[in-house]
Amino acid sequence: MDSDIAEILFTEEEIEQKNRELATQIDHDYSDRDIVAIGILRGCMFFMADLLRLLKVNLTMDVMVVSSYDETDTVSSGEIEIQKDFSIDVKNKDVLIVEDIVDTGLTLYHVKEHLKKRGAKSVKICTMLDKPSRRNLDVVSDYNGFVIPNEFVVGYGLGYANRYRNLKYIGILKPEIYQN
Ligand code: PRP
Ligand code: MN
């Protein structure tokens, strides 16, 4: 698995430190409110687990399973598929979406609209990664860990063909892995 990685962008330690910084900001901003955290699986799984365990603010949580990419493709199809919706009531609640990466913005644009339609009082976004060079839709991450260049990154939840998600670091996938 490691031999398919061209370059490590962020180590496990750098990710941990960033999670602590994000948690401090979120605890500060939500000090007088409860959070409903909604994670967007599958990419969010490790980030969500690590970030939420650092938060001191009261929270409830749920997940959605959303897919924007074709299973083996590296380009977005232009639509998202909600494979599993969240189940808890978000009406008049302060929702924090937890997501691994904002890329074209397609996923978060639609998920945010979906939560607003369900009556959320506020919807903010927390991402580990932001790839602004590919943005098609006007989506801003309120809490973002790292801004990254236009490279195909995997690890810490991010997959290619559903592999590499369990890498502890975030790295650039060697182009020969997906160019054939
Ligand atoms: C990836 C990633 C984000 C989304 C970002 O998910 O986890 O959810 O794409 O891209 P966008 O900003 O262009 O929408 P994917 O749909 O590949 O599914 P996964 O979470 O199961 O990996
Ligand atoms: Mn995803």
Short mmCIF file of C-alpha atoms and ligand atoms in Angstrom, two decimals:
data_model
loop_
_atom_site.label_atom_id
_atom_site.label_comp_id
_atom_site.label_asym_id
_atom_site.label_seq_id
_atom_site.Cartn_x
_atom_site.Cartn_y
_atom_site.Cartn_z
CA MET A 1 0.00 0.00 0.00
CA ASP A 2 2.75 2.50 0.97
CA SER A 3 4.64 1.75 -2.26
CA ASP A 4 1.75 3.24 -4.28
CA ILE A 5 2.27 6.63 -2.62
CA ALA A 6 4.40 9.22 -4.42
CA GLU A 7 4.67 11.69 -1.55
CA ILE A 8 3.39 12.05 2.00
CA LEU A 9 1.61 15.39 2.34
CA PHE A 10 0.59 15.22 6.02
CA THR A 11 1.87 12.81 8.62
CA GLU A 12 -0.17 11.21 11.38
CA GLU A 13 1.33 13.72 13.84
CA GLU A 14 0.50 16.71 11.64
CA ILE A 15 -3.08 15.47 11.27
CA GLU A 16 -3.39 15.02 15.05
CA GLN A 17 -2.11 18.53 15.69
CA LYS A 18 -4.52 19.95 13.10
CA ASN A 19 -7.43 18.11 14.69
CA ARG A 20 -6.57 19.70 18.03
CA GLU A 21 -6.56 23.16 16.45
CA LEU A 22 -9.90 22.55 14.72
CA ALA A 23 -11.46 21.21 17.93
CA THR A 24 -10.30 24.27 19.88
CA GLN A 25 -11.91 26.60 17.33
CA ILE A 26 -15.16 24.63 17.23
CA ASP A 27 -15.39 24.40 21.04
CA HIS A 28 -14.89 28.15 21.20
CA ASP A 29 -17.52 28.97 18.56
CA TYR A 30 -20.16 26.57 19.93
CA SER A 31 -19.48 27.12 23.62
CA ASP A 32 -23.11 28.05 24.34
CA ARG A 33 -24.80 25.66 21.87
CA ASP A 34 -25.10 21.95 21.27
CA ILE A 35 -23.86 20.56 17.97
CA VAL A 36 -25.51 18.02 15.73
CA ALA A 37 -22.54 16.53 13.87
CA ILE A 38 -23.38 14.87 10.56
CA GLY A 39 -20.56 12.87 8.99
CA ILE A 40 -20.45 12.13 5.28
CA LEU A 41 -19.34 8.55 4.84
CA ARG A 42 -17.31 6.94 3.66
CA GLY A 43 -14.51 9.53 3.46
CA CYS A 44 -15.22 11.15 6.84
CA MET A 45 -14.84 8.07 9.00
CA PHE A 46 -11.40 8.53 10.57
CA PHE A 47 -11.55 12.34 10.65
CA MET A 48 -14.95 12.25 12.30
CA ALA A 49 -13.85 9.70 14.89
CA ASP A 50 -10.74 11.67 15.80
CA LEU A 51 -12.21 15.18 15.70
CA LEU A 52 -15.40 14.47 17.65
CA ARG A 53 -13.48 12.76 20.46
CA LEU A 54 -11.49 15.97 20.94
CA LEU A 55 -14.54 18.22 21.27
CA LYS A 56 -15.72 19.30 24.70
CA VAL A 57 -18.99 20.86 23.55
CA ASN A 58 -22.18 18.76 23.87
CA LEU A 59 -23.07 16.97 20.68
CA THR A 60 -25.19 14.35 19.05
CA MET A 61 -24.15 12.67 15.84
CA ASP A 62 -25.35 10.83 12.80
CA VAL A 63 -24.01 9.89 9.37
CA MET A 64 -25.02 9.96 5.75
CA VAL A 65 -23.53 7.79 3.03
CA VAL A 66 -23.03 9.96 -0.04
CA SER A 67 -21.15 9.23 -3.22
CA SER A 68 -20.17 11.65 -5.96
CA TYR A 69 -17.54 9.66 -7.85
CA ASP A 70 -17.92 6.54 -9.88
CA GLU A 71 -16.33 3.70 -7.90
CA THR A 72 -13.23 3.42 -10.08
CA ASP A 73 -13.17 6.87 -11.63
CA THR A 74 -11.21 9.94 -10.55
CA VAL A 75 -13.63 12.44 -12.10
CA SER A 76 -16.90 13.53 -10.58
CA SER A 77 -20.09 12.47 -12.35
CA GLY A 78 -21.82 15.80 -11.63
CA GLU A 79 -24.42 14.30 -9.33
CA ILE A 80 -24.46 12.92 -5.85
CA GLU A 81 -26.21 9.82 -4.67
CA ILE A 82 -27.51 9.68 -1.10
CA GLN A 83 -27.07 5.99 -0.35
CA LYS A 84 -28.12 6.45 3.27
CA ASP A 85 -29.76 9.51 4.75
CA PHE A 86 -29.36 10.67 8.34
CA SER A 87 -32.12 9.67 10.75
CA ILE A 88 -32.11 12.17 13.60
CA ASP A 89 -34.20 15.34 13.78
CA VAL A 90 -32.18 18.42 12.78
CA LYS A 91 -35.05 20.92 12.93
CA ASN A 92 -33.88 24.13 14.63
CA LYS A 93 -30.54 22.51 15.44
CA ASP A 94 -27.01 23.78 14.83
CA VAL A 95 -25.54 21.29 12.39
CA LEU A 96 -21.86 20.75 11.73
CA ILE A 97 -21.12 18.68 8.63
CA VAL A 98 -17.93 16.64 9.02
CA GLU A 99 -16.29 15.74 5.72
CA ASP A 100 -12.85 14.65 4.55
CA ILE A 101 -12.44 16.97 1.56
CA VAL A 102 -14.14 19.74 -0.39
CA ASP A 103 -13.12 19.37 -4.02
CA THR A 104 -15.56 20.53 -6.74
CA GLY A 105 -18.01 21.35 -3.95
CA LEU A 106 -20.71 19.11 -5.38
CA THR A 107 -21.16 16.89 -2.33
CA LEU A 108 -21.14 19.61 0.29
CA TYR A 109 -23.32 21.96 -1.76
CA HIS A 110 -26.07 19.35 -1.98
CA VAL A 111 -25.69 18.05 1.56
CA LYS A 112 -25.87 21.58 2.96
CA GLU A 113 -29.05 22.30 0.95
CA HIS A 114 -30.50 18.98 2.10
CA LEU A 115 -29.92 19.89 5.77
CA LYS A 116 -31.37 23.37 5.34
CA LYS A 117 -34.51 21.87 3.74
CA ARG A 118 -34.87 19.64 6.79
CA GLY A 119 -35.05 22.75 8.94
CA ALA A 120 -31.59 23.06 10.47
CA LYS A 121 -31.14 26.41 12.22
CA SER A 122 -27.53 26.71 11.08
CA VAL A 123 -25.30 24.54 8.92
CA LYS A 124 -21.52 24.81 9.08
CA ILE A 125 -18.89 22.70 7.38
CA CYS A 126 -15.74 21.14 8.80
CA THR A 127 -13.26 19.51 6.42
CA MET A 128 -9.78 18.08 6.80
CA LEU A 129 -8.81 19.08 3.24
CA ASP A 130 -9.74 21.82 0.77
CA LYS A 131 -8.76 21.62 -2.91
CA PRO A 132 -9.90 25.09 -4.08
CA SER A 133 -8.47 24.79 -7.60
CA ARG A 134 -11.27 22.41 -8.63
CA ARG A 135 -14.22 24.24 -7.11
CA ASN A 136 -17.30 24.45 -9.39
CA LEU A 137 -19.88 25.41 -6.78
CA ASP A 138 -19.78 28.14 -4.18
CA VAL A 139 -18.95 26.13 -1.08
CA VAL A 140 -16.86 27.47 1.79
CA SER A 141 -15.52 25.24 4.55
CA ASP A 142 -15.98 27.04 7.86
CA TYR A 143 -13.30 24.91 9.55
CA ASN A 144 -10.64 23.46 7.28
CA GLY A 145 -7.44 21.64 8.14
CA PHE A 146 -5.19 21.91 5.09
CA VAL A 147 -5.44 23.51 1.64
CA ILE A 148 -4.00 21.12 -0.94
CA PRO A 149 -2.88 21.37 -4.59
CA ASN A 150 -4.66 19.60 -7.44
CA GLU A 151 -3.21 16.15 -6.79
CA PHE A 152 -4.98 12.83 -6.25
CA VAL A 153 -4.71 12.27 -2.52
CA VAL A 154 -5.55 9.21 -0.45
CA GLY A 155 -5.39 8.08 3.15
CA TYR A 156 -7.06 9.07 6.42
CA GLY A 157 -10.43 8.10 4.94
CA LEU A 158 -9.84 9.16 1.36
CA GLY A 159 -9.85 6.28 -1.07
CA TYR A 160 -9.12 5.37 -4.62
CA ALA A 161 -11.23 2.45 -5.87
CA ASN A 162 -12.14 2.12 -2.19
CA ARG A 163 -8.54 1.31 -1.22
CA TYR A 164 -5.92 3.28 0.75
CA ARG A 165 -8.51 4.70 3.16
CA ASN A 166 -6.80 3.18 6.19
CA LEU A 167 -3.43 4.88 5.64
CA LYS A 168 -2.61 6.88 8.78
CA TYR A 169 -1.15 9.72 6.71
CA ILE A 170 -2.48 11.67 3.71
CA GLY A 171 -0.41 11.18 0.56
CA ILE A 172 -0.35 11.70 -3.19
CA LEU A 173 -1.18 8.55 -5.15
CA LYS A 174 1.33 7.65 -7.87
CA PRO A 175 -0.25 8.55 -11.24
CA GLU A 176 0.51 5.11 -12.70
CA ILE A 177 -1.99 3.63 -10.23
CA TYR A 178 -4.94 5.41 -11.85
CA GLN A 179 -3.57 6.08 -15.36
CA ASN A 180 -3.81 2.86 -17.27
C1 PRP B 1 -15.25 12.15 -2.05
C2 PRP B 1 -14.90 12.85 -0.77
C3 PRP B 1 -15.93 13.94 -0.69
C4 PRP B 1 -16.20 14.28 -2.14
C5 PRP B 1 -15.49 15.54 -2.50
O1 PRP B 1 -16.32 11.26 -1.76
O2 PRP B 1 -15.00 11.97 0.33
O3 PRP B 1 -17.13 13.46 -0.11
O4 PRP B 1 -15.70 13.19 -2.92
O5 PRP B 1 -15.68 15.85 -3.85
P1 PRP B 1 -16.64 16.99 -4.38
O6 PRP B 1 -16.33 18.25 -3.62
O7 PRP B 1 -16.24 17.12 -5.82
O8 PRP B 1 -18.04 16.54 -4.21
P2 PRP B 1 -16.78 10.10 -2.75
O9 PRP B 1 -18.00 10.56 -3.46
O10 PRP B 1 -15.62 9.69 -3.61
O11 PRP B 1 -17.21 8.93 -1.81
P3 PRP B 1 -16.49 8.35 -0.50
O12 PRP B 1 -16.66 9.34 0.59
O13 PRP B 1 -17.20 7.09 -0.24
O14 PRP B 1 -15.02 8.16 -0.84
MN MN B 2 -17.08 11.40 0.41
#
